[in-house]
Structure formats: C-alpha cells, structure tokens
Short mmCIF file of C-alpha atoms in Angstrom, two decimals:
data_model
loop_
_atom_site.label_atom_id
_atom_site.label_comp_id
_atom_site.label_asym_id
_atom_site.label_seq_id
_atom_site.Cartn_x
_atom_site.Cartn_y
_atom_site.Cartn_z
CA MET S 697 0.00 0.00 0.00
CA THR S 698 1.27 3.49 -0.74
CA SER S 699 1.15 6.40 1.67
CA LYS S 700 0.70 10.13 1.26
CA VAL S 701 3.86 12.01 2.25
CA THR S 702 3.68 15.74 2.91
CA VAL S 703 6.83 17.90 3.06
CA LEU S 704 6.64 21.47 4.40
CA GLN S 705 9.69 23.72 4.55
CA GLU S 706 9.91 26.62 6.97
CA GLN S 707 11.94 29.75 6.22
CA ASN S 708 14.44 28.83 8.97
CA GLY S 709 15.33 25.60 7.17
CA VAL S 710 13.30 23.20 9.27
CA ILE S 711 11.53 20.54 7.20
CA GLN S 712 8.30 18.96 8.47
CA ILE S 713 7.44 15.50 7.14
CA GLU S 714 4.07 13.85 7.74
CA VAL S 715 2.89 10.45 6.53
CA LEU S 716 -0.73 9.33 6.14
CA VAL S 717 -1.97 5.94 4.99
CA ARG S 718 -5.50 5.51 3.72
CA GLY S 719 -7.79 5.02 6.73
CA ASN S 720 -4.98 5.46 9.27
CA LYS S 721 -4.22 8.99 10.51
CA SER S 722 -1.09 7.94 12.42
CA PRO S 723 0.63 4.96 10.78
CA CYS S 724 3.83 3.52 12.23
CA VAL S 725 6.75 4.80 10.13
CA THR S 726 9.82 2.62 10.67
CA ASN S 727 12.27 4.27 8.23
CA VAL S 728 12.67 7.75 6.77
CA TYR S 729 15.25 8.61 4.10
CA ILE S 730 16.13 11.91 2.44
CA SER S 731 18.20 11.34 -0.69
CA HIS S 732 19.38 13.04 -3.87
CA VAL S 733 20.89 11.95 -7.18
CA SER S 734 24.56 12.73 -7.73
CA GLU S 735 26.47 11.58 -10.82
CA GLY S 736 23.66 9.16 -11.64
CA LYS S 737 23.64 7.51 -8.20
CA MET S 738 21.22 7.89 -5.31
CA VAL S 739 22.97 9.39 -2.26
CA THR S 740 21.33 9.16 1.17
CA ASP S 741 21.66 12.44 3.08
CA TRP S 742 19.61 11.58 6.17
CA GLN S 743 18.26 8.25 7.35
CA ILE S 744 16.47 7.44 10.58
CA PHE S 745 14.94 4.19 11.75
CA LEU S 746 12.72 3.01 14.59
CA ASN S 747 14.77 1.22 17.24
CA GLU S 748 14.11 -2.49 17.61
CA GLY S 749 11.48 -3.24 20.25
CA GLU S 750 10.12 0.34 20.19
CA ARG S 751 7.09 -0.30 17.95
CA ASP S 752 4.72 1.12 20.59
CA PHE S 753 6.48 4.49 20.25
CA CYS S 754 6.54 4.91 16.48
CA THR S 755 5.27 8.10 14.88
CA ASN S 756 4.25 9.49 11.51
CA LYS S 757 5.53 13.08 11.95
CA PHE S 758 9.16 14.07 11.65
CA THR S 759 11.14 17.32 11.79
CA TYR S 760 14.40 17.31 9.82
CA PRO S 761 17.13 17.39 11.13
CA ASN S 762 15.82 16.20 14.54
CA VAL S 763 15.80 12.52 15.39
CA PRO S 764 12.70 11.59 17.41
CA ARG S 765 12.92 9.68 20.62
CA HIS S 766 12.88 5.90 20.00
CA TYR S 767 14.50 6.42 16.55
CA SER S 768 18.19 6.45 15.61
CA LEU S 769 20.23 8.15 12.92
CA ALA S 770 21.94 5.76 10.50
CA GLY S 771 25.42 6.91 9.53
CA ASN S 772 26.25 10.57 9.17
CA SER S 773 23.74 13.10 7.95
CA ARG S 774 24.67 15.56 5.21
CA PRO S 775 23.33 19.12 5.16
CA LEU S 776 20.75 19.72 2.46
CA LYS S 777 21.74 22.32 -0.16
CA ALA S 778 19.49 25.10 -1.41
CA ALA S 779 17.95 24.55 -4.85
CA GLU S 780 18.90 20.82 -4.84
CA GLU S 781 16.21 18.27 -5.58
CA TYR S 782 15.60 15.66 -2.89
CA GLU S 783 13.28 12.77 -2.26
CA VAL S 784 11.79 11.71 1.07
CA SER S 785 11.12 7.97 1.20
CA VAL S 786 9.25 6.25 4.02
CA THR S 787 8.48 2.67 4.94
CA GLY S 788 6.31 1.05 7.59
CA PRO S 789 4.38 -2.16 8.16
CA GLY S 790 2.55 -2.78 4.89
CA PHE S 791 3.24 0.57 3.22
CA ILE S 792 5.82 2.65 1.37
CA GLY S 793 5.76 6.22 0.12
CA GLY S 794 7.77 9.11 -1.16
CA LYS S 795 7.72 12.76 -2.11
CA GLU S 796 10.14 14.87 -4.16
CA PHE S 797 10.96 18.42 -3.12
CA THR S 798 13.45 21.17 -3.88
CA ARG S 799 15.30 22.62 -0.91
CA ILE S 800 14.38 26.27 -0.40
CA LYS S 801 17.02 28.98 -0.25
CA LEU S 802 17.61 29.89 3.37
CA PRO S 803 17.81 33.54 4.41
CA SER S 804 21.30 35.00 4.81
CA LYS S 805 22.57 35.16 8.34
CA THR S 806 23.29 38.68 9.53
CA PRO S 807 26.43 39.25 11.59
#
C-alpha cells in the first residue's frame, strides 16, 4: 500500500514530514530517508529508523534534522543544499511512500 507524504519547509530551514496511509491517521513509520541523485547515483543524506522493540512508540511526523525519541540516525547526515532536488522515502508495516521536493534557499545570516 502506498502512503501520502507531505513535506513542508519553513523559512528557517526546518523541514516537516508527515505520513498518512488511507484510513490510518497515524501509521507507524519505521524508516525515513532523504536522498538526492549525484552523478547518476542515489545518495542518502539523512536516514532514521525506529529502534528495535520500540514499535509502541513509532510516529508518523518528523522534523528534519531532529531525530525523534525511539528512533536512531543511521550513519552521518549531510546538510541539504538550497535549490537541490531531494526525495523523502518512508516505509512502515505494509506501506511505502515518497515525495520529491526542492530545498528552499535559506535567508542569509546577519552578523
């Protein structure tokens, strides 16, 4: 079954990700990936996964770059670059989903 993935970007660079599955307002998301294509290959920039034995604490809402409690970061995360195209991919029991987005340009920092 596929899911509906929503990606909202705030002006401060925070990215909100929400996953809905038909008939279930809060499905259990076990993996979230943010990736981009570089030189013809898919590169994972951020990957989190639900810790084993923590199924009772899974969620369907995520805030990049925060790692929710009961989830862990896999490997090292890479900062997302403005104007780059990315894809959020999610998996959970019985469903998958994804959404493409272009990283917004963040406001300049003033000294």
